Amino acid sequence: QSVLTQPPSVSVAPGQKVTISCSGSSSNIGNNYVSWYQQLPRTAPKLLIYDNNKRPSEIPDRFSGSKSGTSATLGITGLQTGDEADYYCGTWDSSLNAWVFGGGTKLTVL
Amino acid sequence: EVQLVESGGGLVQPGGSLRLSCAASGFIFSDHYMDWVRQAPGKGLEWVGRSRNKAKSYTTDYAASVKGRFTISRDDSENSLYLQMNSLKTEDTAVYYCVRALRLTGTTHFDLWGRGTLVTVSS
């Protein structure tokens, strides 16, 4: 059972948009910045979004992040088959003194 | 080239020990917090622990699941991070990633990942 809650899977048609939610509490998302990671099949995770809504320079603006209260959301527009991956949210938990990840969301583009 | 390269994974029996290494290059290793993250086969990401930099007195934090069994250390002169794993259990079987934790605001994020090294705990 992960400290951060994500939907296990989402399926979307090519070209459409999707949002992936990440729910936590005041000890983690509520008082810390959230980051998002993409893990393509058989590869190491890659940073997509940091500090709730900032993108590394190499990440296209199809990817966006937001946070409200104790929840965060990853948005992806113009979905492509190459976006099929597992997506994880994460942040520091000030009560646990530990970094916490969501359980991950498997995105299928069909 | 900016990169992290893990080594030291392999097959070990339950109750045994293993030491993982992570060689960093292309950036000022001593400036950064460094973490270990693992992923059991077919499962999600699990944070293992953190080594902070000299400015933060090289303090460490660990996940509850490994506290007292795993120890993270670093050698800034060698640009290397280590994970000493003792009293290994079958549930420690995972790919272990070395990760750079960048701190721009009050919260870190993982901006650089190694390719990982597989640890298998089995009799």
CSV table of N, CA, C and O in Angstrom, one decimal, chain B:
chain,number,residue,atom,x,y,z
B,1,GLU,N,30.5,13.2,-19.9
B,1,GLU,CA,29.1,12.9,-19.9
B,1,GLU,C,28.6,12.8,-18.5
B,1,GLU,O,29.2,12.1,-17.7
B,2,VAL,N,27.4,13.4,-18.2
B,2,VAL,CA,26.8,13.3,-16.9
B,2,VAL,C,26.2,11.9,-16.8
B,2,VAL,O,25.3,11.6,-17.6
B,3,GLN,N,26.6,11.1,-15.8
B,3,GLN,CA,26.0,9.8,-15.7
B,3,GLN,C,26.3,9.1,-14.3
B,3,GLN,O,27.2,9.6,-13.6
B,4,LEU,N,25.5,8.1,-14.1
B,4,LEU,CA,25.7,7.3,-12.9
B,4,LEU,C,25.7,5.9,-13.3
B,4,LEU,O,24.9,5.4,-14.1
B,5,VAL,N,26.7,5.1,-12.8
B,5,VAL,CA,26.8,3.7,-13.2
B,5,VAL,C,26.9,2.8,-12.0
B,5,VAL,O,27.9,3.0,-11.2
B,6,GLU,N,25.9,2.0,-11.8
B,6,GLU,CA,25.9,1.1,-10.7
B,6,GLU,C,26.6,-0.2,-11.0
B,6,GLU,O,26.7,-0.7,-12.2
B,7,SER,N,27.1,-0.9,-9.9
B,7,SER,CA,27.7,-2.2,-10.1
B,7,SER,C,27.6,-2.9,-8.7
B,7,SER,O,27.2,-2.3,-7.7
B,8,GLY,N,27.9,-4.2,-8.8
B,8,GLY,CA,27.9,-5.0,-7.6
B,8,GLY,C,26.7,-5.9,-7.4
B,8,GLY,O,26.7,-6.7,-6.4
B,9,GLY,N,25.7,-5.8,-8.2
B,9,GLY,CA,24.6,-6.7,-8.1
B,9,GLY,C,24.9,-8.2,-8.4
B,9,GLY,O,26.0,-8.5,-8.9
B,10,GLY,N,24.0,-9.0,-8.0
B,10,GLY,CA,24.2,-10.5,-8.2
B,10,GLY,C,23.3,-11.3,-7.4
B,10,GLY,O,22.3,-10.8,-6.8
B,11,LEU,N,23.6,-12.6,-7.4
B,11,LEU,CA,22.8,-13.5,-6.6
B,11,LEU,C,23.4,-13.7,-5.2
B,11,LEU,O,24.6,-14.0,-5.1
B,12,VAL,N,22.6,-13.7,-4.2
B,12,VAL,CA,23.0,-13.8,-2.8
B,12,VAL,C,22.0,-14.6,-2.1
B,12,VAL,O,20.8,-14.5,-2.4
B,13,GLN,N,22.4,-15.4,-1.1
B,13,GLN,CA,21.5,-16.2,-0.3
B,13,GLN,C,20.8,-15.4,0.8
B,13,GLN,O,21.4,-14.4,1.2
B,14,PRO,N,19.6,-15.8,1.2
B,14,PRO,CA,18.9,-15.1,2.3
B,14,PRO,C,19.8,-15.0,3.5
B,14,PRO,O,20.5,-16.0,3.8
B,15,GLY,N,19.9,-13.9,4.2
B,15,GLY,CA,20.8,-13.7,5.3
B,15,GLY,C,22.2,-13.2,4.9
B,15,GLY,O,22.9,-12.8,5.8
B,16,GLY,N,22.4,-13.2,3.7
B,16,GLY,CA,23.8,-12.8,3.2
B,16,GLY,C,23.9,-11.3,3.1
B,16,GLY,O,23.0,-10.5,3.4
B,17,SER,N,25.1,-10.9,2.6
B,17,SER,CA,25.4,-9.4,2.4
B,17,SER,C,25.8,-9.2,1.0
B,17,SER,O,26.3,-10.1,0.3
B,18,LEU,N,25.7,-7.9,0.6
B,18,LEU,CA,26.1,-7.4,-0.7
B,18,LEU,C,26.4,-6.0,-0.6
B,18,LEU,O,25.7,-5.2,0.1
B,19,ARG,N,27.4,-5.5,-1.4
B,19,ARG,CA,27.7,-4.1,-1.4
B,19,ARG,C,27.6,-3.6,-2.8
B,19,ARG,O,28.3,-4.1,-3.7
B,20,LEU,N,26.7,-2.6,-3.0
B,20,LEU,CA,26.5,-2.0,-4.3
B,20,LEU,C,27.4,-0.7,-4.4
B,20,LEU,O,27.5,0.0,-3.4
B,21,SER,N,27.9,-0.4,-5.6
B,21,SER,CA,28.6,0.8,-5.8
B,21,SER,C,27.9,1.6,-6.9
B,21,SER,O,27.3,1.1,-7.8
B,22,CYS,N,28.1,2.9,-6.9
B,22,CYS,CA,27.6,3.8,-7.9
B,22,CYS,C,28.7,4.8,-8.2
B,22,CYS,O,29.2,5.6,-7.4
B,23,ALA,N,29.2,4.8,-9.5
B,23,ALA,CA,30.2,5.7,-9.9
B,23,ALA,C,29.6,6.9,-10.7
B,23,ALA,O,28.8,6.7,-11.6
B,24,ALA,N,29.9,8.1,-10.2
B,24,ALA,CA,29.3,9.3,-10.8
B,24,ALA,C,30.3,10.0,-11.6
B,24,ALA,O,31.5,10.0,-11.3
B,25,SER,N,29.9,10.6,-12.7
B,25,SER,CA,30.8,11.4,-13.5
B,25,SER,C,30.1,12.5,-14.2
B,25,SER,O,28.9,12.5,-14.4
B,26,GLY,N,30.8,13.6,-14.6
B,26,GLY,CA,30.3,14.7,-15.4
B,26,GLY,C,29.6,15.8,-14.5
B,26,GLY,O,29.1,16.7,-15.1
B,27,PHE,N,29.6,15.7,-13.2
B,27,PHE,CA,29.1,16.7,-12.4
B,27,PHE,C,29.8,16.7,-11.0
B,27,PHE,O,30.6,15.8,-10.7
B,28,ILE,N,29.6,17.8,-10.2
B,28,ILE,CA,30.3,17.9,-9.0
B,28,ILE,C,29.5,17.0,-7.9
B,28,ILE,O,28.6,17.5,-7.3
B,29,PHE,N,30.0,15.8,-7.8
B,29,PHE,CA,29.3,14.8,-6.9
B,29,PHE,C,29.1,15.3,-5.5
B,29,PHE,O,28.1,15.2,-4.9
B,30,SER,N,30.2,16.0,-5.0
B,30,SER,CA,30.1,16.4,-3.6
B,30,SER,C,29.1,17.4,-3.2
B,30,SER,O,28.7,17.6,-2.1
B,31,ASP,N,28.5,18.1,-4.2
B,31,ASP,CA,27.5,19.1,-4.0
B,31,ASP,C,26.1,18.5,-3.7
B,31,ASP,O,25.2,19.2,-3.2
B,32,HIS,N,26.0,17.2,-4.1
B,32,HIS,CA,24.6,16.7,-4.2
B,32,HIS,C,24.2,15.7,-3.2
B,32,HIS,O,25.0,14.9,-2.7
B,33,TYR,N,22.9,15.6,-2.9
B,33,TYR,CA,22.3,14.5,-2.2
B,33,TYR,C,22.3,13.4,-3.2
B,33,TYR,O,22.0,13.6,-4.4
B,34,MET,N,22.5,12.2,-2.7
B,34,MET,CA,22.4,11.0,-3.5
B,34,MET,C,21.5,9.9,-2.9
B,34,MET,O,21.6,9.7,-1.7
B,35,ASP,N,20.7,9.3,-3.6
B,35,ASP,CA,19.7,8.3,-3.1
B,35,ASP,C,19.9,7.0,-3.8
B,35,ASP,O,20.4,6.9,-4.9
B,36,TRP,N,19.3,5.9,-3.2
B,36,TRP,CA,19.0,4.6,-3.8
B,36,TRP,C,17.5,4.4,-3.9
B,36,TRP,O,16.8,4.6,-2.9
B,37,VAL,N,17.1,4.0,-5.1
B,37,VAL,CA,15.7,3.6,-5.3
B,37,VAL,C,15.7,2.2,-5.9
B,37,VAL,O,16.5,1.9,-6.7
B,38,ARG,N,14.8,1.4,-5.5
B,38,ARG,CA,14.7,0.0,-6.0
B,38,ARG,C,13.4,-0.3,-6.6
B,38,ARG,O,12.4,0.4,-6.4
B,39,GLN,N,13.4,-1.4,-7.4
B,39,GLN,CA,12.1,-1.8,-8.1
B,39,GLN,C,12.1,-3.3,-8.2
B,39,GLN,O,12.9,-3.9,-8.9
B,40,ALA,N,11.3,-3.9,-7.4
B,40,ALA,CA,11.1,-5.4,-7.4
B,40,ALA,C,10.5,-5.8,-8.8
B,40,ALA,O,9.8,-5.0,-9.4
B,41,PRO,N,10.7,-7.0,-9.2
B,41,PRO,CA,10.2,-7.4,-10.5
B,41,PRO,C,8.7,-7.2,-10.7
B,41,PRO,O,8.0,-7.7,-9.8
B,42,GLY,N,8.3,-6.5,-11.7
B,42,GLY,CA,6.9,-6.3,-12.0
B,42,GLY,C,6.2,-5.3,-11.0
B,42,GLY,O,5.0,-5.2,-11.0
B,43,LYS,N,7.0,-4.7,-10.1
B,43,LYS,CA,6.4,-3.8,-9.1
B,43,LYS,C,6.8,-2.3,-9.3
B,43,LYS,O,7.5,-2.0,-10.3
B,44,GLY,N,6.3,-1.5,-8.5
B,44,GLY,CA,6.6,0.0,-8.6
B,44,GLY,C,7.9,0.4,-7.9
B,44,GLY,O,8.7,-0.5,-7.5
B,45,LEU,N,8.2,1.7,-7.9
B,45,LEU,CA,9.4,2.2,-7.4
B,45,LEU,C,9.3,2.3,-5.9
B,45,LEU,O,8.3,2.7,-5.3
B,46,GLU,N,10.4,2.0,-5.2
B,46,GLU,CA,10.5,2.1,-3.8
B,46,GLU,C,11.8,2.8,-3.4
B,46,GLU,O,12.9,2.3,-3.7
B,47,TRP,N,11.6,3.9,-2.6
B,47,TRP,CA,12.8,4.6,-2.1
B,47,TRP,C,13.5,3.8,-1.1
B,47,TRP,O,12.8,3.2,-0.2
B,48,VAL,N,14.8,3.7,-1.1
B,48,VAL,CA,15.6,2.9,-0.2
B,48,VAL,C,16.2,3.9,0.9
B,48,VAL,O,16.2,3.6,2.1
B,49,GLY,N,16.9,4.9,0.4
B,49,GLY,CA,17.6,5.8,1.4
B,49,GLY,C,18.3,6.9,0.7
B,49,GLY,O,18.4,7.0,-0.5
B,50,ARG,N,18.9,7.8,1.5
B,50,ARG,CA,19.5,9.1,1.1
B,50,ARG,C,20.8,9.3,1.8
B,50,ARG,O,20.9,9.1,3.0
B,51,SER,N,21.8,9.9,1.1
B,51,SER,CA,23.0,10.4,1.6
B,51,SER,C,23.0,11.9,1.3
B,51,SER,O,23.1,12.3,0.1
B,52,ARG,N,23.0,12.8,2.3
B,52,ARG,CA,23.1,14.2,2.0
B,52,ARG,C,24.6,14.6,1.9
B,52,ARG,O,25.5,13.8,2.1
B,53,ASN,N,24.8,15.8,1.5
B,53,ASN,CA,26.1,16.3,1.1
B,53,ASN,C,26.8,16.8,2.4
B,53,ASN,O,26.3,16.8,3.5
B,54,LYS,N,28.1,17.3,2.2
B,54,LYS,CA,28.9,17.7,3.3
B,54,LYS,C,28.2,18.9,4.0
B,54,LYS,O,28.3,19.0,5.3
B,55,ALA,N,27.6,19.8,3.3
B,55,ALA,CA,26.9,20.9,3.9
B,55,ALA,C,25.8,20.5,4.9
B,55,ALA,O,25.5,21.2,5.8
B,56,LYS,N,25.3,19.3,4.7
B,56,LYS,CA,24.2,18.8,5.6
B,56,LYS,C,24.8,17.6,6.4
B,56,LYS,O,24.1,16.7,6.9
B,57,SER,N,26.2,17.7,6.6
B,57,SER,CA,26.9,16.8,7.5
B,57,SER,C,26.8,15.3,7.1
B,57,SER,O,26.9,14.5,8.0
B,58,TYR,N,26.6,15.1,5.8
B,58,TYR,CA,26.5,13.7,5.3
B,58,TYR,C,25.4,12.9,6.1
B,58,TYR,O,25.6,11.6,6.2
B,59,THR,N,24.4,13.5,6.5
B,59,THR,CA,23.3,12.7,7.2
B,59,THR,C,22.6,11.8,6.2
B,59,THR,O,22.6,12.0,5.0
B,60,THR,N,22.1,10.7,6.8
B,60,THR,CA,21.4,9.7,6.0
B,60,THR,C,20.0,9.5,6.5
B,60,THR,O,19.7,9.7,7.7
B,61,ASP,N,19.1,9.0,5.6
B,61,ASP,CA,17.8,8.6,6.0
B,61,ASP,C,17.5,7.3,5.3
B,61,ASP,O,18.0,7.1,4.2
B,62,TYR,N,16.6,6.5,5.8
B,62,TYR,CA,16.3,5.2,5.3
B,62,TYR,C,14.8,4.9,5.3
B,62,TYR,O,14.1,5.3,6.2
B,63,ALA,N,14.4,4.1,4.3
B,63,ALA,CA,13.1,3.5,4.4
B,63,ALA,C,12.9,2.6,5.6
B,63,ALA,O,13.9,1.9,5.9
B,64,ALA,N,11.7,2.5,6.1
B,64,ALA,CA,11.5,1.6,7.3
B,64,ALA,C,11.8,0.2,7.0
B,64,ALA,O,12.3,-0.6,7.8
B,65,SER,N,11.6,-0.2,5.7
B,65,SER,CA,11.8,-1.6,5.3
B,65,SER,C,13.3,-2.0,5.3
B,65,SER,O,13.6,-3.2,5.3
B,66,VAL,N,14.2,-1.1,5.3
B,66,VAL,CA,15.6,-1.4,5.2
B,66,VAL,C,16.4,-0.9,6.4
B,66,VAL,O,17.6,-1.2,6.6
B,67,LYS,N,15.8,-0.1,7.2
B,67,LYS,CA,16.5,0.6,8.4
B,67,LYS,C,17.1,-0.5,9.3
B,67,LYS,O,16.4,-1.5,9.7
B,68,GLY,N,18.4,-0.3,9.6
B,68,GLY,CA,19.1,-1.3,10.5
B,68,GLY,C,19.7,-2.4,9.7
B,68,GLY,O,20.6,-3.1,10.3
B,69,ARG,N,19.4,-2.6,8.5
B,69,ARG,CA,20.0,-3.6,7.6
B,69,ARG,C,20.9,-3.0,6.5
B,69,ARG,O,21.9,-3.6,6.2
B,70,PHE,N,20.5,-1.9,6.0
B,70,PHE,CA,21.2,-1.3,4.9
B,70,PHE,C,21.9,0.0,5.4
B,70,PHE,O,21.4,0.7,6.3
B,71,THR,N,23.1,0.3,4.8
B,71,THR,CA,23.8,1.5,5.2
B,71,THR,C,24.3,2.1,3.9
B,71,THR,O,24.9,1.5,3.0
B,72,ILE,N,24.0,3.4,3.8
B,72,ILE,CA,24.5,4.2,2.6
B,72,ILE,C,25.7,5.0,3.1
B,72,ILE,O,25.7,5.6,4.1
B,73,SER,N,26.8,5.0,2.2
B,73,SER,CA,28.0,5.8,2.4
B,73,SER,C,28.4,6.4,1.1
B,73,SER,O,27.9,6.0,0.0
B,74,ARG,N,29.3,7.3,1.2
B,74,ARG,CA,29.8,8.0,0.0
B,74,ARG,C,31.3,8.3,0.2
B,74,ARG,O,31.8,8.5,1.3
B,75,ASP,N,32.0,8.4,-0.9
B,75,ASP,CA,33.4,8.9,-0.9
B,75,ASP,C,33.4,10.0,-2.0
B,75,ASP,O,33.5,9.7,-3.2
B,76,ASP,N,33.4,11.2,-1.5
B,76,ASP,CA,33.4,12.4,-2.4
B,76,ASP,C,34.7,12.4,-3.2
B,76,ASP,O,34.7,12.9,-4.4
B,77,SER,N,35.8,11.9,-2.7
B,77,SER,CA,37.1,12.0,-3.4
B,77,SER,C,37.1,11.0,-4.6
B,77,SER,O,37.8,11.2,-5.5
B,78,GLU,N,36.2,10.0,-4.5
B,78,GLU,CA,36.1,9.0,-5.6
B,78,GLU,C,34.9,9.2,-6.4
B,78,GLU,O,34.6,8.3,-7.3
B,79,ASN,N,34.1,10.2,-6.1
B,79,ASN,CA,32.8,10.4,-6.8
B,79,ASN,C,31.9,9.1,-6.8
B,79,ASN,O,31.4,8.7,-7.8
B,80,SER,N,31.9,8.5,-5.6
B,80,SER,CA,31.2,7.2,-5.5
B,80,SER,C,30.2,7.2,-4.3
B,80,SER,O,30.4,7.8,-3.3
B,81,LEU,N,29.1,6.4,-4.6
B,81,LEU,CA,28.1,6.2,-3.6
B,81,LEU,C,28.0,4.7,-3.4
B,81,LEU,O,28.2,3.9,-4.3
B,82,TYR,N,27.7,4.3,-2.1
B,82,TYR,CA,27.7,2.8,-1.8
B,82,TYR,C,26.4,2.5,-1.1
B,82,TYR,O,25.8,3.3,-0.4
B,83,LEU,N,26.0,1.2,-1.2
B,83,LEU,CA,24.9,0.7,-0.5
B,83,LEU,C,25.3,-0.7,0.1
B,83,LEU,O,25.5,-1.6,-0.7
B,84,GLN,N,25.6,-0.7,1.4
B,84,GLN,CA,25.9,-2.0,2.1
B,84,GLN,C,24.6,-2.6,2.5
B,84,GLN,O,23.9,-2.0,3.3
B,85,MET,N,24.3,-3.8,2.0
B,85,MET,CA,23.1,-4.5,2.4
B,85,MET,C,23.4,-5.8,3.2
B,85,MET,O,24.1,-6.7,2.7
B,86,ASN,N,22.9,-5.8,4.4
B,86,ASN,CA,23.1,-7.0,5.2
B,86,ASN,C,21.8,-7.7,5.6
B,86,ASN,O,20.7,-7.1,5.3
B,87,SER,N,21.9,-8.9,6.1
B,87,SER,CA,20.7,-9.6,6.5
B,87,SER,C,19.6,-9.6,5.4
B,87,SER,O,18.5,-9.3,5.6
B,88,LEU,N,20.1,-9.9,4.2
B,88,LEU,CA,19.2,-9.8,3.0
B,88,LEU,C,18.0,-10.8,3.1
B,88,LEU,O,18.2,-11.9,3.5
B,89,LYS,N,16.9,-10.3,2.6
B,89,LYS,CA,15.7,-11.1,2.5
B,89,LYS,C,15.2,-11.3,1.1
B,89,LYS,O,15.6,-10.5,0.2
B,90,THR,N,14.4,-12.3,0.8
B,90,THR,CA,14.0,-12.6,-0.5
B,90,THR,C,13.2,-11.3,-1.1
B,90,THR,O,13.3,-11.0,-2.3
B,91,GLU,N,12.6,-10.6,-0.2
B,91,GLU,CA,11.8,-9.4,-0.7
B,91,GLU,C,12.7,-8.2,-1.0
B,91,GLU,O,12.2,-7.2,-1.5
B,92,ASP,N,14.0,-8.4,-0.8
B,92,ASP,CA,15.0,-7.3,-1.2
B,92,ASP,C,15.4,-7.5,-2.7
B,92,ASP,O,16.1,-6.7,-3.2
B,93,THR,N,14.9,-8.6,-3.3
B,93,THR,CA,15.2,-8.8,-4.7
B,93,THR,C,14.6,-7.7,-5.6
B,93,THR,O,13.4,-7.4,-5.5
B,94,ALA,N,15.4,-7.0,-6.3
B,94,ALA,CA,15.0,-5.8,-7.1
B,94,ALA,C,16.1,-5.3,-7.9
B,94,ALA,O,17.3,-5.7,-7.8
B,95,VAL,N,15.8,-4.4,-8.9
B,95,VAL,CA,16.8,-3.6,-9.5
B,95,VAL,C,17.0,-2.4,-8.6
B,95,VAL,O,16.1,-1.7,-8.2
B,96,TYR,N,18.3,-2.1,-8.4
B,96,TYR,CA,18.6,-1.0,-7.5
B,96,TYR,C,19.2,0.1,-8.4
B,96,TYR,O,20.2,-0.1,-9.1
B,97,TYR,N,18.6,1.3,-8.3
B,97,TYR,CA,19.0,2.5,-9.0
B,97,TYR,C,19.7,3.5,-8.1
B,97,TYR,O,19.2,3.8,-7.0
B,98,CYS,N,20.8,4.0,-8.6
B,98,CYS,CA,21.5,5.1,-8.0
B,98,CYS,C,20.9,6.4,-8.6
B,98,CYS,O,20.7,6.5,-9.8
B,99,VAL,N,20.6,7.4,-7.8
B,99,VAL,CA,19.8,8.5,-8.2
B,99,VAL,C,20.4,9.8,-7.6
B,99,VAL,O,20.7,9.8,-6.4
B,100,ARG,N,20.5,10.8,-8.5
B,100,ARG,CA,20.9,12.2,-7.9
B,100,ARG,C,19.6,12.9,-7.5
B,100,ARG,O,18.7,13.0,-8.3
B,101,ALA,N,19.6,13.4,-6.3
B,101,ALA,CA,18.5,14.2,-5.8
B,101,ALA,C,18.8,15.7,-5.8
B,101,ALA,O,19.6,16.1,-5.0
B,102,LEU,N,18.2,16.4,-6.7
B,102,LEU,CA,18.5,17.8,-6.9
B,102,LEU,C,17.6,18.6,-6.0
B,102,LEU,O,16.4,18.3,-6.0
B,103,ARG,N,18.1,19.6,-5.4
B,103,ARG,CA,17.3,20.4,-4.5
B,103,ARG,C,17.3,21.9,-4.9
B,103,ARG,O,18.3,22.6,-4.6
B,104,LEU,N,16.3,22.3,-5.6
B,104,LEU,CA,16.2,23.7,-6.1
B,104,LEU,C,15.3,24.5,-5.1
B,104,LEU,O,15.6,25.7,-4.9
B,105,THR,N,14.3,23.9,-4.6
B,105,THR,CA,13.4,24.5,-3.7
B,105,THR,C,13.6,23.8,-2.3
B,105,THR,O,14.6,23.2,-2.1
B,106,GLY,N,12.5,23.7,-1.5
B,106,GLY,CA,12.7,23.0,-0.3
B,106,GLY,C,12.6,21.5,-0.5
B,106,GLY,O,12.9,20.7,0.4
B,107,THR,N,12.1,21.0,-1.6
B,107,THR,CA,11.9,19.6,-1.9
B,107,THR,C,12.9,19.1,-3.0
B,107,THR,O,13.0,19.8,-4.0
B,108,THR,N,13.5,18.0,-2.8
B,108,THR,CA,14.3,17.4,-3.8
B,108,THR,C,13.5,16.7,-4.9
B,108,THR,O,12.3,16.5,-4.7
B,109,HIS,N,14.1,16.5,-6.1
B,109,HIS,CA,13.5,15.7,-7.1
B,109,HIS,C,14.7,14.9,-7.7
B,109,HIS,O,15.8,15.3,-7.6
B,110,PHE,N,14.4,13.8,-8.4
B,110,PHE,CA,15.4,12.9,-8.9
B,110,PHE,C,15.6,13.2,-10.4
B,110,PHE,O,14.9,12.8,-11.2
B,111,ASP,N,16.7,13.9,-10.7
B,111,ASP,CA,16.9,14.4,-12.0
B,111,ASP,C,17.9,13.5,-12.8
B,111,ASP,O,18.0,13.7,-14.0
B,112,LEU,N,18.6,12.6,-12.2
B,112,LEU,CA,19.5,11.8,-12.9
B,112,LEU,C,19.5,10.4,-12.3
B,112,LEU,O,19.6,10.2,-11.1
B,113,TRP,N,19.3,9.4,-13.2
B,113,TRP,CA,19.2,8.0,-12.8
B,113,TRP,C,20.2,7.2,-13.5
B,113,TRP,O,20.5,7.4,-14.6
B,114,GLY,N,20.7,6.2,-12.7
B,114,GLY,CA,21.6,5.2,-13.4
B,114,GLY,C,20.7,4.1,-14.1
B,114,GLY,O,19.5,4.2,-14.0
B,115,ARG,N,21.4,3.2,-14.7
B,115,ARG,CA,20.6,2.1,-15.4
B,115,ARG,C,20.2,1.0,-14.5
B,115,ARG,O,19.3,0.2,-14.8
B,116,GLY,N,20.7,1.0,-13.3
B,116,GLY,CA,20.3,0.0,-12.3
B,116,GLY,C,21.2,-1.3,-12.3
B,116,GLY,O,21.8,-1.6,-13.3
B,117,THR,N,21.2,-2.0,-11.2
B,117,THR,CA,21.9,-3.2,-11.0
B,117,THR,C,20.9,-4.2,-10.3
B,117,THR,O,20.3,-3.8,-9.3
B,118,LEU,N,20.9,-5.4,-10.8
B,118,LEU,CA,19.9,-6.4,-10.3
B,118,LEU,C,20.5,-7.2,-9.1
B,118,LEU,O,21.6,-7.7,-9.2
B,119,VAL,N,19.7,-7.2,-8.0
B,119,VAL,CA,20.1,-8.0,-6.8
B,119,VAL,C,19.0,-9.1,-6.7
B,119,VAL,O,17.8,-8.8,-6.6
B,120,THR,N,19.5,-10.3,-6.6
B,120,THR,CA,18.5,-11.4,-6.5
B,120,THR,C,18.9,-12.2,-5.2
B,120,THR,O,20.0,-12.6,-5.0
B,121,VAL,N,17.9,-12.2,-4.3
B,121,VAL,CA,18.1,-12.9,-3.0
B,121,VAL,C,17.3,-14.2,-3.1
B,121,VAL,O,16.1,-14.2,-3.1
B,122,SER,N,18.1,-15.3,-3.1
B,122,SER,CA,17.4,-16.6,-3.3
B,122,SER,C,18.4,-17.7,-2.9
B,122,SER,O,19.6,-17.6,-3.0
B,123,SER,N,17.8,-18.8,-2.4
B,123,SER,CA,18.6,-20.0,-2.0
B,123,SER,C,18.7,-21.0,-3.1
B,123,SER,O,19.3,-22.0,-3.0
